[in-house]
Tab-separated table of C-alpha atoms in Angstrom:
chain	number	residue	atom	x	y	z
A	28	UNK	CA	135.456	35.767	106.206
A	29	UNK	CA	137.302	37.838	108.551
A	30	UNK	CA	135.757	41.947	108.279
A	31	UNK	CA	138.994	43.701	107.685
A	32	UNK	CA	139.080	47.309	109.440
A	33	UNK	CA	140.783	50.581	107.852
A	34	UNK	CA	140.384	52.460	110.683
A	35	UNK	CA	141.805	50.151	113.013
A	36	UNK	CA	145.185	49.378	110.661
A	37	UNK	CA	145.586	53.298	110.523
A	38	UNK	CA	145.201	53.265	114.434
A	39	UNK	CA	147.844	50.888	114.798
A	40	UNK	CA	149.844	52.935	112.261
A	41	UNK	CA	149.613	55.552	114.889
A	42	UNK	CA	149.878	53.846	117.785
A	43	UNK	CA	153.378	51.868	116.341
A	44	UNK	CA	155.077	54.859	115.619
A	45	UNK	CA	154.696	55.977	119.342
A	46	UNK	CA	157.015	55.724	122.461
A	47	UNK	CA	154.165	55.029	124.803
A	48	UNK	CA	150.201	54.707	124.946
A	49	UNK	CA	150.403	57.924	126.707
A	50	UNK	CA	151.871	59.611	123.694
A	51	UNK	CA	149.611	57.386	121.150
A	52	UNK	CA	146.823	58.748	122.896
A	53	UNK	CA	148.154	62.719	123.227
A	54	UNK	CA	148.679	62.172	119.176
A	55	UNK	CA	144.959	61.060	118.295
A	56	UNK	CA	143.775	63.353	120.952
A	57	UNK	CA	141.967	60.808	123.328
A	58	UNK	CA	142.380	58.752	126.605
A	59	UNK	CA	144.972	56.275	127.360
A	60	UNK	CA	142.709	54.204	128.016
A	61	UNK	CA	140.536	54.327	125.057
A	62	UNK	CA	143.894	53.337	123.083
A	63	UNK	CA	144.755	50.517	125.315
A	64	UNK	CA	141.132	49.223	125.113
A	65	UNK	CA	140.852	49.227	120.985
A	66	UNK	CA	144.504	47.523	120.525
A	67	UNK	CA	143.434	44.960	122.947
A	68	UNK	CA	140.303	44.835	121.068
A	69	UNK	CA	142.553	44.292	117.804
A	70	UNK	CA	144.780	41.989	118.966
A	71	UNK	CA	141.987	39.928	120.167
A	72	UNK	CA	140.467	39.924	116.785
A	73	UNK	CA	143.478	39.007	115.002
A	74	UNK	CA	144.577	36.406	117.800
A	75	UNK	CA	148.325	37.681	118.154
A	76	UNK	CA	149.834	40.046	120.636
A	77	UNK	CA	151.243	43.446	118.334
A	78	UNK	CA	152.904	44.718	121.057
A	79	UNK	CA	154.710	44.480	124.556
A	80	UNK	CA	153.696	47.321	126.535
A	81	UNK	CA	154.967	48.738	130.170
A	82	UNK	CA	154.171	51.924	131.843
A	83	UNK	CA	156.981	53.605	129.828
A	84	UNK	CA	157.516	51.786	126.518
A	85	UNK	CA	155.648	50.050	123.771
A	86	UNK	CA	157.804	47.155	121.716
A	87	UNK	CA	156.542	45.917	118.750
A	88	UNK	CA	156.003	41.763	118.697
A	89	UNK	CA	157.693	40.225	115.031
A	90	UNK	CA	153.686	40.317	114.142
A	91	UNK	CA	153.664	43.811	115.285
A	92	UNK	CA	156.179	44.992	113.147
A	93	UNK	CA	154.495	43.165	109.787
A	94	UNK	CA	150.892	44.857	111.036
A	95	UNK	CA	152.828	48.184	111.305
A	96	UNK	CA	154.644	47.641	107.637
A	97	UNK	CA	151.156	47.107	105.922
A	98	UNK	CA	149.447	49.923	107.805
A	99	UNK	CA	152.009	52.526	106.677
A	100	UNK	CA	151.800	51.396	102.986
A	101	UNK	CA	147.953	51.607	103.134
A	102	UNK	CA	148.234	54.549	105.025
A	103	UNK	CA	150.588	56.040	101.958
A	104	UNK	CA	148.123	54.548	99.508
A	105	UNK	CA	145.090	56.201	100.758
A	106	UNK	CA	147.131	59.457	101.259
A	107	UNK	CA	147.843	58.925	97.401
A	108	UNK	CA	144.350	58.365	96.315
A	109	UNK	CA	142.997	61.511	98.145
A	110	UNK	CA	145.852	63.615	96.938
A	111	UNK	CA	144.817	62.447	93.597
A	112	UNK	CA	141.188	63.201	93.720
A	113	UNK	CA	142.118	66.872	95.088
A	114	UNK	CA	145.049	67.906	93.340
A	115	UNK	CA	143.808	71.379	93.182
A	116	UNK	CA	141.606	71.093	96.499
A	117	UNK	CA	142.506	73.035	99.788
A	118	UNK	CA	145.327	71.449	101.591
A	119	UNK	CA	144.375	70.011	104.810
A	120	UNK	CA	146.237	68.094	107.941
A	121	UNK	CA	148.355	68.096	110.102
A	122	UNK	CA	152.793	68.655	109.972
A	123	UNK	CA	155.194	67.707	112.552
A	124	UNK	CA	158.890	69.564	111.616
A	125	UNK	CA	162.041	69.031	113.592
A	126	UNK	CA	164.626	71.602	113.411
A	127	UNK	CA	167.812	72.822	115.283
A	128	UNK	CA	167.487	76.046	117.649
A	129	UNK	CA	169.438	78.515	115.386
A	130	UNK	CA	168.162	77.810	111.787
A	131	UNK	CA	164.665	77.265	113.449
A	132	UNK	CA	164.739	80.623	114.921
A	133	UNK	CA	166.011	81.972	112.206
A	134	UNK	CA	164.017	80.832	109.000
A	135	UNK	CA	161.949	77.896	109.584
A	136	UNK	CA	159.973	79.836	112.168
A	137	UNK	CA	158.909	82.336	109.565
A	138	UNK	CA	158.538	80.785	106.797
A	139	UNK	CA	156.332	78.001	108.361
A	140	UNK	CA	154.241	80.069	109.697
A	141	UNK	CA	153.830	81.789	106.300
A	142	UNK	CA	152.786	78.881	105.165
A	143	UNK	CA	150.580	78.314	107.553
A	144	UNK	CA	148.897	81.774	106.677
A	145	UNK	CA	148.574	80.921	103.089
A	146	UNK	CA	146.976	77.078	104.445
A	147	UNK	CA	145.122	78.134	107.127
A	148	UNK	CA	143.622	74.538	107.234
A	149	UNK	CA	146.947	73.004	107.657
A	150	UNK	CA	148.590	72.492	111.064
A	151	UNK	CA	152.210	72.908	111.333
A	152	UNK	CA	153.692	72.146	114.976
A	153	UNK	CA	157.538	73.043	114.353
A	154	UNK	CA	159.623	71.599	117.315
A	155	UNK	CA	163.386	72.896	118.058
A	156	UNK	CA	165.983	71.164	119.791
A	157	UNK	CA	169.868	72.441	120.296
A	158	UNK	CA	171.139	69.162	118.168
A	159	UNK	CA	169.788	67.726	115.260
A	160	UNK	CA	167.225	64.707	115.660
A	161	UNK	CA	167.601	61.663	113.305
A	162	UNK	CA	163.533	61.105	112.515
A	163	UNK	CA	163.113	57.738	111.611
A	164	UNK	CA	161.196	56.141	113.905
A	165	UNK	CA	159.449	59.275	115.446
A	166	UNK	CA	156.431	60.768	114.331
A	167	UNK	CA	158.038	63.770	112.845
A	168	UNK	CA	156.691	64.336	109.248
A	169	UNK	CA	160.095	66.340	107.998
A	170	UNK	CA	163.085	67.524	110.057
A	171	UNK	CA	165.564	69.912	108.647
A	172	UNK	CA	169.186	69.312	108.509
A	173	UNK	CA	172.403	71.386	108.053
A	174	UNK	CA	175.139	68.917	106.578
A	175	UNK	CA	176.244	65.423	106.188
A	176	UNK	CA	173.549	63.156	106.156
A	177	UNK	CA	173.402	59.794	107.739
A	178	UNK	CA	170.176	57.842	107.757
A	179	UNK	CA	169.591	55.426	104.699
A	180	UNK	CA	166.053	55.208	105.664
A	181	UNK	CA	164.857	58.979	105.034
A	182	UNK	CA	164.715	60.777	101.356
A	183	UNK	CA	166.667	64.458	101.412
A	184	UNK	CA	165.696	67.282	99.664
A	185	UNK	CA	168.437	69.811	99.637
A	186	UNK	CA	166.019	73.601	100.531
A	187	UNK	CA	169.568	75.622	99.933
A	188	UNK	CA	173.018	75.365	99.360
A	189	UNK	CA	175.208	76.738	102.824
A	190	UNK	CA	178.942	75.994	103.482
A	191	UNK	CA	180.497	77.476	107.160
A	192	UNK	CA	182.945	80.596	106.495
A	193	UNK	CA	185.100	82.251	108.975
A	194	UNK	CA	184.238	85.816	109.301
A	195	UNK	CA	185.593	88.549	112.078
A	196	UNK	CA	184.697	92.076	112.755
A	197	UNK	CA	186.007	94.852	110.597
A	198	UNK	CA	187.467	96.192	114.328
A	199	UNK	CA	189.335	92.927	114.628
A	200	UNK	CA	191.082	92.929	111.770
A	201	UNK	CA	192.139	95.848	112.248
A	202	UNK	CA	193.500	95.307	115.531
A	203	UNK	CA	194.971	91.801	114.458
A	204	UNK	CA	195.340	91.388	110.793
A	205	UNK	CA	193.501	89.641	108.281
A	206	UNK	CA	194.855	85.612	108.057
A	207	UNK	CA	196.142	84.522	104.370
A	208	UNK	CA	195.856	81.199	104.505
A	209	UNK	CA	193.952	78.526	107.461
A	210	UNK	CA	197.153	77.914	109.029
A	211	UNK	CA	197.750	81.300	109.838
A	212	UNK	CA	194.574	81.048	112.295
A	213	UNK	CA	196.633	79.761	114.766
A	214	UNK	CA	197.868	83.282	115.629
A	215	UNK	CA	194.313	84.723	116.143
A	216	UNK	CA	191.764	84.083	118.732
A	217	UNK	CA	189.333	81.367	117.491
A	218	UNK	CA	186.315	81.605	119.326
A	219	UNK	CA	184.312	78.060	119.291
A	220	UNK	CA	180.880	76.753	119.078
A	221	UNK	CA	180.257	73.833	120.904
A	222	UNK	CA	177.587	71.169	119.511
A	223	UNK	CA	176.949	68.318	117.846
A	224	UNK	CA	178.978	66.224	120.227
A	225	UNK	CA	182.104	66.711	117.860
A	226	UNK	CA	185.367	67.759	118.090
A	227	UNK	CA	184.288	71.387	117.668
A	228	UNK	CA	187.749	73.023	117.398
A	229	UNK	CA	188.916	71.507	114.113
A	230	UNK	CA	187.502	73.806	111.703
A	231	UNK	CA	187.470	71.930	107.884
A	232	UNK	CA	188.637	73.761	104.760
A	233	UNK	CA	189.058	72.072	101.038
A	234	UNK	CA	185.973	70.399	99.053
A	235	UNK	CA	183.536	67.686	99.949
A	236	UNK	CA	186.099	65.012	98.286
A	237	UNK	CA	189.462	67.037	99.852
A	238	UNK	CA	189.426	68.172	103.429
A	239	UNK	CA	192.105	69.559	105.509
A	240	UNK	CA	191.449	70.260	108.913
A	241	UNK	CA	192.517	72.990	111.001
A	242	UNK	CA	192.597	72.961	115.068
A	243	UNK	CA	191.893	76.072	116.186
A	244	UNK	CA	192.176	77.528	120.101
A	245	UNK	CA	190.984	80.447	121.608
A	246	UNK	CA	189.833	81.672	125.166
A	247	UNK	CA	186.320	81.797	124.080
A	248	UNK	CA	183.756	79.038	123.475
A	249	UNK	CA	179.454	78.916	123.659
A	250	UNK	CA	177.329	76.049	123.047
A	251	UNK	CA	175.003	78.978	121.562
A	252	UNK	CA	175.562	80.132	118.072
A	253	UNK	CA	174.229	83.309	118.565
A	254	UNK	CA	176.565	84.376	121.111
A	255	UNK	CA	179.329	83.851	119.487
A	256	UNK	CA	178.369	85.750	116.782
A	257	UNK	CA	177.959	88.484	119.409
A	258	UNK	CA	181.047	88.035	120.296
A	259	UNK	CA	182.632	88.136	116.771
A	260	UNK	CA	180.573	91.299	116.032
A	261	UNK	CA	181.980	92.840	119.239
A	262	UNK	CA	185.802	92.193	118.106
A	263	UNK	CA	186.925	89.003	120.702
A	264	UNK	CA	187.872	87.076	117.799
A	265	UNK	CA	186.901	84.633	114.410
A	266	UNK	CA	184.285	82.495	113.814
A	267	UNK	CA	183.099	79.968	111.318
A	268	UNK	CA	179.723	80.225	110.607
A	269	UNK	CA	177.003	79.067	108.282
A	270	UNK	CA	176.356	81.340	105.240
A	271	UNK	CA	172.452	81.305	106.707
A	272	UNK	CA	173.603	82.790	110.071
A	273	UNK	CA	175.656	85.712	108.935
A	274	UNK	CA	174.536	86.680	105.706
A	275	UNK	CA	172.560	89.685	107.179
A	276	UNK	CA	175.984	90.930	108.952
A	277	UNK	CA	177.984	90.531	106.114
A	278	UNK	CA	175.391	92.755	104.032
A	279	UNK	CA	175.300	95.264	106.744
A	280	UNK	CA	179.061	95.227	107.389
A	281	UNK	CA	178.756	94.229	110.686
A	282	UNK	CA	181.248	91.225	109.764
A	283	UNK	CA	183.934	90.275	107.339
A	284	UNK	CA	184.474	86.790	105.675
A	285	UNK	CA	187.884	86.563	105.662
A	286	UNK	CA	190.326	83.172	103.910
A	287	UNK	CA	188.019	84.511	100.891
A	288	UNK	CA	189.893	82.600	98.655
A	289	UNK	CA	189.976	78.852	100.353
A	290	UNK	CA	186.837	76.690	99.878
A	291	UNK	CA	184.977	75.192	102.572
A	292	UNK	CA	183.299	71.566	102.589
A	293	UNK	CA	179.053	72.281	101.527
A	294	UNK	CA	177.045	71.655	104.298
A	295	UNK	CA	173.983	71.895	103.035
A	296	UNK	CA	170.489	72.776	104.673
A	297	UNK	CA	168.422	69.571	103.766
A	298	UNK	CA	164.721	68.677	104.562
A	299	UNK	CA	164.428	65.163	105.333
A	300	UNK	CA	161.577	63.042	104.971
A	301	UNK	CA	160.588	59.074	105.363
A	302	UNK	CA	161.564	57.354	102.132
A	303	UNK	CA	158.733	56.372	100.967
A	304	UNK	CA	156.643	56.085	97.616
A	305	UNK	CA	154.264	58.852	98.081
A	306	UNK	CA	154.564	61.971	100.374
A	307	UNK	CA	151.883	63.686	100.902
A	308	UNK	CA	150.739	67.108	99.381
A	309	UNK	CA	150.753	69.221	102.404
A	310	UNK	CA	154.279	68.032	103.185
A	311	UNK	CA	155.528	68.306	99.674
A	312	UNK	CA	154.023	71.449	99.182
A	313	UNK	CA	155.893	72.806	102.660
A	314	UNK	CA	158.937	71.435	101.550
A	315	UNK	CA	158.554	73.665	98.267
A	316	UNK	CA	157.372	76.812	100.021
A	317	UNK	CA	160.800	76.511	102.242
A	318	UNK	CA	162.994	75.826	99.396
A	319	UNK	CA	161.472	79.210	98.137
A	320	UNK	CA	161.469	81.146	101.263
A	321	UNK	CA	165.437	80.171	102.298
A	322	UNK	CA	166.308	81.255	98.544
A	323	UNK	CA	164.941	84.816	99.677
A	324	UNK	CA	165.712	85.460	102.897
A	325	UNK	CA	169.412	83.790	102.470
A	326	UNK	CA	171.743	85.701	100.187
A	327	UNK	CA	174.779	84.875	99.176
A	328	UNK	CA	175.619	88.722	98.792
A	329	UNK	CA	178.717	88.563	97.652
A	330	UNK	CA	180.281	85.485	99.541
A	331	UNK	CA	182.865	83.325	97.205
A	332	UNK	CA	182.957	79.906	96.683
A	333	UNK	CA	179.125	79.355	96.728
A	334	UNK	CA	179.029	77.665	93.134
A	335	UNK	CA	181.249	74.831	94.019
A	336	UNK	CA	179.300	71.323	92.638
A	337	UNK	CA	176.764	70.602	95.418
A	338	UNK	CA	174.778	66.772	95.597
A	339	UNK	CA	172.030	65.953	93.605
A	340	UNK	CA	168.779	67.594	95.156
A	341	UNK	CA	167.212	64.791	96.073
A	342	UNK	CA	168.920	62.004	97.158
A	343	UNK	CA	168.820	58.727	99.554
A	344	UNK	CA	171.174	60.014	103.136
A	345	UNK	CA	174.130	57.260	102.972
A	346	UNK	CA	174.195	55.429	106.046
């Protein structure tokens, strides 16, 4: 009878969810080629090549991809088990989060490390990029997520309900008028943010079910939320903004929201995780802890058309 080895399925685990040995190896904290030695040693044992590996790139074989399938659910079982025994124990491991630049800076930031203070044997490495990252198929434990969601394969949590308003400064308006209706924007300066690879001048008004959509021009645009907020603050023109991003300015006066009266699509900030039938305490129990933390640094003070229906909390992402 063939001795079956846990250690070296959850290797493989590891090792499958990696780009390249090199990054298999930076993830357990060892050599290259320590890895490449033990999953030769495994594939030797089990008589089938698991993967195709260059310099660059690892590609799972068809037997790979079954070997990878049953470590991850043994992997999730044993997670289960321990979680079980130690319900109330200390909670222990390591976190990988993915979040954009602005909301990263922002909130995440803080409240991870937080939670890092209150677990001081949990390790949270929190990575930021300027456009969202779709996580299946990395080894990123949870990445965060302002609106629509797209990946069938990953379970969303919604942490707090956000929806993009157009605000200007108080000096604006008074320069330029307040706009009555969306349509009416196309007499003001518009000024744009630039991401997501989308056609960032339309700016959407209506509910989740009945959008219009507005193009809007203007003579300035940023790729950096942050500066056109600056902007806006400083009286060049509009913006539409999350709720999370200019809460604190509406609050201090700072900014306006202006079109108070015409509802804006939710786009909601989401945690998203691998669907899968356990998660693990430590990730659950960061998931919570941000749920609680947006709630109380992101007010609503005062901003209409927050209590429109929003999705279920947790939910599969529609593909």
């Amino acid at each position: 009878m063939r001795e079956i080895s846990t250690d070296d399925v959850l290797f493989f685990g590891v090792v499958a969810k990696a780009s390249s040995l090199t990054e298999a190896a930076r993830e357990m904290g060892t050599s290259v080629s320590s890895v490449s030695k033990r999953l030769s040693r495994i594939e030797r044992r089990l008589g089938v090549s698991l993967m195709t590996r260059t310099t660059r790139r690892l590609t799972l074989t068809s037997e790979g991809e079954r070997y990878a399938a049953g470590s991850a659910a043994i992997a999730a079982e044993l997670t289960e088990l321990e979680d079980s025994l130690s319900e109330h124990s200390e909670l222990v491991g390591r976190i990988r989060v993915h979040a954009t630049v602005g909301l990263g800076r922002a909130h995440i930031a803080p409240l991870v490390a937080e939670f890092c203070t209150a677990h001081p044997r949990v390790q949270v490495e929190l990575e930021l990029s300027p456009l969202p990252l779709n996580i299946a198929g990395t080894t990123f434990d949870v990445g965060i997520r302002v609106g629509a969601l797209q990946d069938s394969r990953l379970t969303a949590k919604r942490l707090h309900p956000n929806r993009r308003i157009v605000c200007a400064s108080p000096e604006y308006l008074r320069r330029h008028g307040t706009p009555a209706e969306p349509k009416q924007l196309h007499n003001h300066n518009c000024i744009v943010l630039r991401e997501n690879e989308g056609d960032y001048a339309l700016w959407r008004f209506g509910t989740d079910s009945d959008e219009t959509a507005i193009r809007v021009a203007g003579n300035l645009s940023s790729n950096d939320g942050d500066v056109i907020t600056r902007w806006c603050v400083e009286g060049y023109g509009l913006i539409m903004r999350s709720t999370w991003h200019v809460a604190p300015l509406l609050r201090e006066g700072a900014l306006v929201q202006v079109l108070t009266d015409v509802p804006t699509p939710s786009a909601d900030i989401h945690a998203l995780y691998l669907a899968t039938a356990h998660v693990p305490r430590r990730i659950s129990s960061l998931v919570d802890h941000l749920t609680e933390g947006l709630a109380r640094r992101v007010h609503s003070c005062g901003l209409v058309r927050m209590s429109l229906p929003h999705k279920a909390e947790a939910e599969r992402a529609p593909e």
